[in-house]
Short mmCIF file of C-alpha atoms in Angstrom, two decimals:
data_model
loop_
_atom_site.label_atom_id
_atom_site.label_comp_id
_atom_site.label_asym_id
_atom_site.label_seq_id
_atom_site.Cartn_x
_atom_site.Cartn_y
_atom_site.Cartn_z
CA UNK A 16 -135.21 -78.23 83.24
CA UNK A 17 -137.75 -81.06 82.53
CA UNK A 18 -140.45 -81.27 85.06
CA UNK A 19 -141.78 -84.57 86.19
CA UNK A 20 -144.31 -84.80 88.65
CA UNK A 21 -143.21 -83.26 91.61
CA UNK A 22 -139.51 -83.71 90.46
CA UNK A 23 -137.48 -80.99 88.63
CA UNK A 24 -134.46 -83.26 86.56
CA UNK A 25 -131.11 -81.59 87.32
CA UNK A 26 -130.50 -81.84 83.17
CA UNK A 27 -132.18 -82.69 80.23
CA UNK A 28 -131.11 -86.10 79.70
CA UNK A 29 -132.00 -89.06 80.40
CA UNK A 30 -130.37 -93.16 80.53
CA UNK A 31 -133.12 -95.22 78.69
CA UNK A 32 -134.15 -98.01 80.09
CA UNK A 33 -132.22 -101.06 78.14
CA UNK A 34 -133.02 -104.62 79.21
CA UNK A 35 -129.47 -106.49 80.26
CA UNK A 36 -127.49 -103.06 79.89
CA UNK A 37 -129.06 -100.79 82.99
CA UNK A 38 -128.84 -102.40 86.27
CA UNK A 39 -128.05 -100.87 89.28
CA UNK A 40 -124.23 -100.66 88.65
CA UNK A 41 -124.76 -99.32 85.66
CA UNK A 42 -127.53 -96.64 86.42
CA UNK A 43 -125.49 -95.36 89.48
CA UNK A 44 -122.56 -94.86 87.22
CA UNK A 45 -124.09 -92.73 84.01
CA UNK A 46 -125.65 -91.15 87.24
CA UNK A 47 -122.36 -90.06 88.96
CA UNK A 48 -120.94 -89.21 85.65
CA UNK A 49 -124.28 -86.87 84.39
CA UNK A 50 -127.07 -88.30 83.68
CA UNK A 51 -130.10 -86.16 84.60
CA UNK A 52 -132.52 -89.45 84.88
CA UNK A 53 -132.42 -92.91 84.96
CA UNK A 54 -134.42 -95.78 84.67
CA UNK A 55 -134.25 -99.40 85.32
CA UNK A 56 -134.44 -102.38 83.35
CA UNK A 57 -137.80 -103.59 82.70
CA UNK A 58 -139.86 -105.21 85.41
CA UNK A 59 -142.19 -107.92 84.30
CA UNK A 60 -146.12 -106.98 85.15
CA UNK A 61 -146.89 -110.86 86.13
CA UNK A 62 -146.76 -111.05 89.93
CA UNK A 63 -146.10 -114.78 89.17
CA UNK A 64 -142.24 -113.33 88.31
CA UNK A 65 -141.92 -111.73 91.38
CA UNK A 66 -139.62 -113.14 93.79
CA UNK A 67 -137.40 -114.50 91.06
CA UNK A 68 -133.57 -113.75 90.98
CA UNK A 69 -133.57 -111.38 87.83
CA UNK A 70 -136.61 -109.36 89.19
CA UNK A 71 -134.96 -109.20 92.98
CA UNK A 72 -132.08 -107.54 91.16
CA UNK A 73 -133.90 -105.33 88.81
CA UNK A 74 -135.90 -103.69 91.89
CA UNK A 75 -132.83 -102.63 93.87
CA UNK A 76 -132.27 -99.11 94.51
CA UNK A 77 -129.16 -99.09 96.63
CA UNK A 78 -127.70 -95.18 96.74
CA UNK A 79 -129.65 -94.37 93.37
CA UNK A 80 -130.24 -90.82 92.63
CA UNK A 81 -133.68 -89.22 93.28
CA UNK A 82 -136.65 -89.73 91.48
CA UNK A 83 -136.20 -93.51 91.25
CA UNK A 84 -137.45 -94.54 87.93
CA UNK A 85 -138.59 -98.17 86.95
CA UNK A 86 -140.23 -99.28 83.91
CA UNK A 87 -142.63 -102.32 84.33
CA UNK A 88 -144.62 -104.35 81.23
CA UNK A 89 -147.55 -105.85 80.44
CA UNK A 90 -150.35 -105.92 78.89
CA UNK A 91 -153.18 -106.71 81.51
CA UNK A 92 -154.61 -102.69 83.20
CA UNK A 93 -154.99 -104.77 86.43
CA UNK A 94 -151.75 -105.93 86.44
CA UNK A 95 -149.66 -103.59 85.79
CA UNK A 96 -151.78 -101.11 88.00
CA UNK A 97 -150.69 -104.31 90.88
CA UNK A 98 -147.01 -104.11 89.54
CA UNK A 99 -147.00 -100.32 89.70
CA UNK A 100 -148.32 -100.20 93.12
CA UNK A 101 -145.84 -103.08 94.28
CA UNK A 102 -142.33 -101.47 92.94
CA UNK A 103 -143.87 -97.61 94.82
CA UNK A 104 -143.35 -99.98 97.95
CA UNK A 105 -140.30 -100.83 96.98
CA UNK A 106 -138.88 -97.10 96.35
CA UNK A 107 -140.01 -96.51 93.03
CA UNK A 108 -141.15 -92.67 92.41
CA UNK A 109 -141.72 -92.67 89.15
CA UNK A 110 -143.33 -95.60 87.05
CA UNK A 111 -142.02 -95.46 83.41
CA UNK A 112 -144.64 -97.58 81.40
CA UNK A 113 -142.81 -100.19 78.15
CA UNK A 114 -144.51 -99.64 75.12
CA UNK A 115 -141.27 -99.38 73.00
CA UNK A 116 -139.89 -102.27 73.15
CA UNK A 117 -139.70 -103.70 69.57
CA UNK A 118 -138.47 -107.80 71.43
CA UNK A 119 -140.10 -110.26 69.27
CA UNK A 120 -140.61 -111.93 73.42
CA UNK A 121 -142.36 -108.87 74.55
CA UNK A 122 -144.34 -108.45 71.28
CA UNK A 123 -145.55 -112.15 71.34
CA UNK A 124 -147.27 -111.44 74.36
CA UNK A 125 -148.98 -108.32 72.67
CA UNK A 126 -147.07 -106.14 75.02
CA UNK A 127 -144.25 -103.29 74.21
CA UNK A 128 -144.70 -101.41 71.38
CA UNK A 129 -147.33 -104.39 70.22
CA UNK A 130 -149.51 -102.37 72.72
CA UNK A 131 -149.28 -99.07 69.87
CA UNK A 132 -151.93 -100.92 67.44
CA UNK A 133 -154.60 -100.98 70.43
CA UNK A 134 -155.34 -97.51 71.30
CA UNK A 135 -158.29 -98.57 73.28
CA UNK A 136 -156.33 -100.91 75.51
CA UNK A 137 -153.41 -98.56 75.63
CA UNK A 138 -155.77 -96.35 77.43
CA UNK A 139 -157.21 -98.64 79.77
CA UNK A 140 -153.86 -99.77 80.47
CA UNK A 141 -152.66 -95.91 81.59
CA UNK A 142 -155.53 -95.21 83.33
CA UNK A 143 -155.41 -98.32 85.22
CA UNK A 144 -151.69 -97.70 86.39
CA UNK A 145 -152.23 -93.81 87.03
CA UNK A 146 -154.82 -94.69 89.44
CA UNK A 147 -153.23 -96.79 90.92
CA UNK A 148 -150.31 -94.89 92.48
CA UNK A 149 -149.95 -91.92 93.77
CA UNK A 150 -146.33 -90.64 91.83
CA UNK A 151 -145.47 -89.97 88.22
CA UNK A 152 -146.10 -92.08 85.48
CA UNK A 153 -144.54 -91.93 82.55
CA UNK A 154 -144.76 -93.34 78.94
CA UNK A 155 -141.71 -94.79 76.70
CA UNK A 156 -143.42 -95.50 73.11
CA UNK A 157 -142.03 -95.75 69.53
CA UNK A 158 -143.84 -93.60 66.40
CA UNK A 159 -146.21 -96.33 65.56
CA UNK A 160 -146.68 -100.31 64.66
CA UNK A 161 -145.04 -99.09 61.16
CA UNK A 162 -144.07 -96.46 59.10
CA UNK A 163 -147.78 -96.96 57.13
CA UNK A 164 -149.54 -96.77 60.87
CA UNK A 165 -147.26 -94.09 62.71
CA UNK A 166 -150.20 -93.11 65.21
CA UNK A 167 -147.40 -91.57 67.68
CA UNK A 168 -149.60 -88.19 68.18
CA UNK A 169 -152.67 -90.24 68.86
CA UNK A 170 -150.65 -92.60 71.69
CA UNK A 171 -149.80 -89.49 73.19
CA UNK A 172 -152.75 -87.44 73.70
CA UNK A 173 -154.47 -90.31 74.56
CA UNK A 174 -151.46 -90.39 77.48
CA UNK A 175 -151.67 -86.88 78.08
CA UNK A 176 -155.48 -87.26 79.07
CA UNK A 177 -155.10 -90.24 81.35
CA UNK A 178 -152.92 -88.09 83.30
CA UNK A 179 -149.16 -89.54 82.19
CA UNK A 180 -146.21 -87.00 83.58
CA UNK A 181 -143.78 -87.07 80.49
CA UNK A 182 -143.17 -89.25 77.14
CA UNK A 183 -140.11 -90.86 75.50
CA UNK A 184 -140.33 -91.39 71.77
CA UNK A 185 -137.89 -93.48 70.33
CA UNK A 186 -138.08 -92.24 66.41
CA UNK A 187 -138.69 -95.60 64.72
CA UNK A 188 -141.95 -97.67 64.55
CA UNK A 189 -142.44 -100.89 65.76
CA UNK A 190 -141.52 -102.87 62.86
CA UNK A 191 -138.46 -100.52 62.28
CA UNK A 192 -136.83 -102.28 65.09
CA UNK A 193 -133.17 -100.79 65.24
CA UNK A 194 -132.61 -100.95 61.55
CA UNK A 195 -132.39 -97.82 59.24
CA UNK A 196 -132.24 -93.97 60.51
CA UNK A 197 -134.54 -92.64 63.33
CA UNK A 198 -136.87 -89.79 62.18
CA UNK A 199 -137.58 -86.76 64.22
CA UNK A 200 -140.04 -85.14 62.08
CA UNK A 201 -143.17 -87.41 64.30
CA UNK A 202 -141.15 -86.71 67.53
CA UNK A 203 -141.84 -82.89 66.65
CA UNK A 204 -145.60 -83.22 65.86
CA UNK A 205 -146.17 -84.88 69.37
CA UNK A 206 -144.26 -82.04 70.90
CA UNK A 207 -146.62 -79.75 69.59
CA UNK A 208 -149.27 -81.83 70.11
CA UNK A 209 -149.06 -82.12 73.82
CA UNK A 210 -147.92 -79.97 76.76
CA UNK A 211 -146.43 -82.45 79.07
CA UNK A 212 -142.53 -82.72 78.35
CA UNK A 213 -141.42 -85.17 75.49
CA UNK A 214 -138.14 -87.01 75.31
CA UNK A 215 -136.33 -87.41 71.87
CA UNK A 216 -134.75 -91.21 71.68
CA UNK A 217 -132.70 -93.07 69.12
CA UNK A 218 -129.78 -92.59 67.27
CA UNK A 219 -128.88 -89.92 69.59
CA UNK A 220 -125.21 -91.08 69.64
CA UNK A 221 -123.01 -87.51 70.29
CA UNK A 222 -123.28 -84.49 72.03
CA UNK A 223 -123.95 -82.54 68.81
CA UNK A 224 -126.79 -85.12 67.87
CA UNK A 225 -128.61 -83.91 70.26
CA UNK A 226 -128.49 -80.38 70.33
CA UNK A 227 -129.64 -81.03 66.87
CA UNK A 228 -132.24 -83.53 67.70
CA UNK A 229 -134.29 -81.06 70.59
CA UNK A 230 -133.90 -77.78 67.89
CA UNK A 231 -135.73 -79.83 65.43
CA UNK A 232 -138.15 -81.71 67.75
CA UNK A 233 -138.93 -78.68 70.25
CA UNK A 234 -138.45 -81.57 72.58
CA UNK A 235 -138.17 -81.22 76.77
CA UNK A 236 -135.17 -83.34 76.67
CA UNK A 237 -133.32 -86.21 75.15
CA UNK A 238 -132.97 -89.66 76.23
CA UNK A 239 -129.95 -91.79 75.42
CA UNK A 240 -130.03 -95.48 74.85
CA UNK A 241 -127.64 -97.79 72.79
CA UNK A 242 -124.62 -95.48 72.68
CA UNK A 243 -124.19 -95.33 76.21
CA UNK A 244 -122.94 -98.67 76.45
CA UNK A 245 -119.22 -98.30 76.54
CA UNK A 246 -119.38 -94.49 77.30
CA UNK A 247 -121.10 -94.08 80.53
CA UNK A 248 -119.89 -90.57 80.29
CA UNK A 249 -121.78 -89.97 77.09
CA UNK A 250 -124.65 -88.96 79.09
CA UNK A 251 -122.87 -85.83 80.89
CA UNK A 252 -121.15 -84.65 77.88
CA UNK A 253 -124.55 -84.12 76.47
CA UNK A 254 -126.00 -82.53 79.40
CA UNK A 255 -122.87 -80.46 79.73
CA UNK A 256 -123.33 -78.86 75.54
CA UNK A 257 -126.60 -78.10 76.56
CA UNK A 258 -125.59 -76.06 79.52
CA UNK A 259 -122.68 -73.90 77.93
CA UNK A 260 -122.81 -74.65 74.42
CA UNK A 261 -119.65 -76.99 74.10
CA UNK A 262 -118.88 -80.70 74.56
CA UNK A 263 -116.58 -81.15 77.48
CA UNK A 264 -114.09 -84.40 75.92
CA UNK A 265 -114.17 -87.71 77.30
CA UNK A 266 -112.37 -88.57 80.31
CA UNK A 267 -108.66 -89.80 79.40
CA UNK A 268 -107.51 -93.43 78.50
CA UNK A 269 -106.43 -93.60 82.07
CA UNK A 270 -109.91 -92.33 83.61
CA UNK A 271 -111.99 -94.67 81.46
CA UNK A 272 -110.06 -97.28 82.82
CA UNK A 273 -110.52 -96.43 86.28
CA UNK A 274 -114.06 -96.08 85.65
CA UNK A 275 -114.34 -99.53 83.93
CA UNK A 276 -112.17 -101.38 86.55
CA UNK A 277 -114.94 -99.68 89.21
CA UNK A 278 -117.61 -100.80 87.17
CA UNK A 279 -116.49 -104.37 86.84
CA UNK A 280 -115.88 -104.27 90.27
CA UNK A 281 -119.61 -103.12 90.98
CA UNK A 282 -120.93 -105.84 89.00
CA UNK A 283 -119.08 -108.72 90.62
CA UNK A 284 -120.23 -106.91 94.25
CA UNK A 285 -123.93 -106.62 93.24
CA UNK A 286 -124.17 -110.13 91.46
CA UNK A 287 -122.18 -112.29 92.90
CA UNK A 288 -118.79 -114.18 92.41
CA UNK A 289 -120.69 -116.43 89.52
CA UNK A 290 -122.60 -114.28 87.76
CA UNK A 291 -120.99 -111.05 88.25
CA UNK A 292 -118.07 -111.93 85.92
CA UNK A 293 -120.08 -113.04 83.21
CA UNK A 294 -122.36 -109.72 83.29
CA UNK A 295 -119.07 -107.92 83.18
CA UNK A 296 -118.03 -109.34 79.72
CA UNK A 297 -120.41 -107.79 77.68
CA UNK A 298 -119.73 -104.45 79.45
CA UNK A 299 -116.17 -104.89 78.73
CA UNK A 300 -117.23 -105.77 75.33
CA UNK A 301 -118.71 -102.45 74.79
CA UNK A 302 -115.84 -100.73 76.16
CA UNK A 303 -113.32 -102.46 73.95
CA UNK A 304 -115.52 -101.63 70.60
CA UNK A 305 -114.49 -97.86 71.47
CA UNK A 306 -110.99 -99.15 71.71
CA UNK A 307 -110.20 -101.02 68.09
CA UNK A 308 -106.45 -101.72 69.75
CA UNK A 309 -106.87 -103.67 72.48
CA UNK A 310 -110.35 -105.20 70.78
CA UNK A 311 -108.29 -108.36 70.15
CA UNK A 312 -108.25 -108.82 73.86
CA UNK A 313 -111.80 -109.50 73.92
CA UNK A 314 -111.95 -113.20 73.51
CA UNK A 315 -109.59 -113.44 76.45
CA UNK A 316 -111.13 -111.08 78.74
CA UNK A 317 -114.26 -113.55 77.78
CA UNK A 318 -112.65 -116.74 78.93
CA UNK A 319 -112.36 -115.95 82.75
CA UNK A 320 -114.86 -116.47 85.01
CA UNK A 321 -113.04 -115.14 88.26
CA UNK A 322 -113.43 -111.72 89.39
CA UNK A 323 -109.94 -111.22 90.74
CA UNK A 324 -108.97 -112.49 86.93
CA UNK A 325 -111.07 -109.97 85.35
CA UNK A 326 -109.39 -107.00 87.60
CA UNK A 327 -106.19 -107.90 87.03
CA UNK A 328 -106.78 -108.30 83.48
CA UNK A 329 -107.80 -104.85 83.22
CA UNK A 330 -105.34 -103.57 85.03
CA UNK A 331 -102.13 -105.64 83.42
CA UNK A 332 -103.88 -105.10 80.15
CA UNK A 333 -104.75 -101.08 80.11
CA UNK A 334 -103.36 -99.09 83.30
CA UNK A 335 -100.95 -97.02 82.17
CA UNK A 336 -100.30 -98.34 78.70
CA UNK A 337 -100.58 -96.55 75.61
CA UNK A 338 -101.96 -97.15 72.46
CA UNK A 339 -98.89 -97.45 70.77
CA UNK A 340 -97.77 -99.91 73.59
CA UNK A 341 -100.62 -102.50 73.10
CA UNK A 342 -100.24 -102.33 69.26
CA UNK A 343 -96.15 -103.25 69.59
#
């Protein structure tokens, strides 16, 4: 199993950190259902951001499985080395470093994977934050500013040297965004071109995928982003194909149900009777694109803004109906 620092991961894979997607709710629930790591949503580097709302809720680690992973951005070494050594205090045990993130917002402020096209500052930046604390770091980074400047090997020595613990390569450049296919062939060439352990990201969207993904990357492990949303599950049923050899199915209509009226439930708890409900719709959202026939339900799901609403939407809506029920 991958090897992190002082931490041995129970699996292979790993919940990318995904800006508005994992929270704490979220995280603890791709954790209970498999995941072998998880990290939070980004934490802004500028210690002016600090006590606001969104970062108070990004740095909570209620119950979270063990090692507590947060990623933090930036682009100044001495801040981010202060922001590393601020979130340790506050139970992190593993500091996951943005410099994938393709956000025009985090780009603007030459941060992300804007950071890819300044290998000197890249390096200053790691050595700054490795210093700085005494757990893991770790390195999330795409193949390059572009498919003409892919310079992923060169990132990740450089990472390797200042002393990073593990890498996650998403397999598109900077100016790729989302669009197009990921490519796996770069992803391999940093695998061999450094012995600390190397996550495969992107597109990595069944359990198949990425058995297919780590035999042609050599890679540690995988890490799964975007097509978690919706299947929480998605996670285990990876790890589980990589145990034995065969995908375990999803949990029944009637378990994902259960899971997403716990979920929903979780996010009203952890933000509140005003903002818990809206978080919840795009969650729901996600579920429902997995569920073409009761999509049509979206727009009302959407409307409410009460928690008890919400709930008892879910539960008039899908426990214990069918398919064929909610298409009559």
């Amino acid at each position: 199993m991958p090897q992190i620092g002082p931490y041995t991961l129970t699996n292979a894979v790993a919940l990318a950190p995904m800006a508005g997607v994992t929270d704490l709710p979220f995280r603890q629930l791709c954790a209970r259902l498999g995941a072998g790591l998880v990290v939070s949503e980004m934490v802004n580097s500028n210690p002016r951001l600090r006590n606001t709302d969104k970062t108070r809720l990004r740095t909570r680690h209620d119950a979270e499985i063990e090692p507590r992973s947060v990623q933090i951005a930036g682009n100044d070494p001495q801040q981010m080395a202060a922001a590393a050594r601020y979130n340790v205090a506050l139970g992190a045990q593993v500091i996951d470093i943005n410099m994938g993130c393709p956000a025009k917002k985090v780009c603007r402020k030459a941060a992300g994977s804007a950071l890819l096209a300044d290998e000197p500052l890249v390096l200053d930046i790691l050595q700054a934050v490795v210093a700085a604390v005494q757990v893991p770091v770790t390195l999330k980074i795409r193949t390059g500013s572009s498919p003409q400047a892919r310079n992923g090997v060169s990132i990740a020595r450089i990472a390797e040297d200042a002393g990073v613990a593990a890498l996650a390569v998403h397999g598109r450049t900077r100016a790729c965004a989302f669009r197009g296919r990921a490519e796996y062939d770069t992803i391999a060439d940093i695998v061999a071109a450094v012995d600390i352990p190397v996550f495969a990201n992107g597109d990595i969207d069944s359990a198949e995928k990425a058995e297919a993904v780590l035999r042609h990357t050599g890679a540690a492990g995988v890490m799964v982003g975007r097509a978690a949303q919706g299947r929480p599950w998605l996670c285990g049923q990876i790890a589980a194909r990589l145990a034995t050899g065969s995908t375990p199915p999803a949990p029944s209509l009637a378990q994902q149900v259960a899971l997403l009226h716990d979920h929903v439930s979780a996010l009203h708890l952890f933000y509140g009777d005003f903002l818990g409900p809206r978080i919840a719709r795009k969650h729901v959202g996600w579920f429902l694109q997995h569920q073409p026939q009761w999509l049509t339900h979206r727009a009302a799901f959407n409307a409410l803004d009460d928690s008890a609403a919400q709930l008892h939407m879910i539960d008039q809506l899908f426990t214990g109906t069918t398919a064929e029920n909610m298409a009559a």
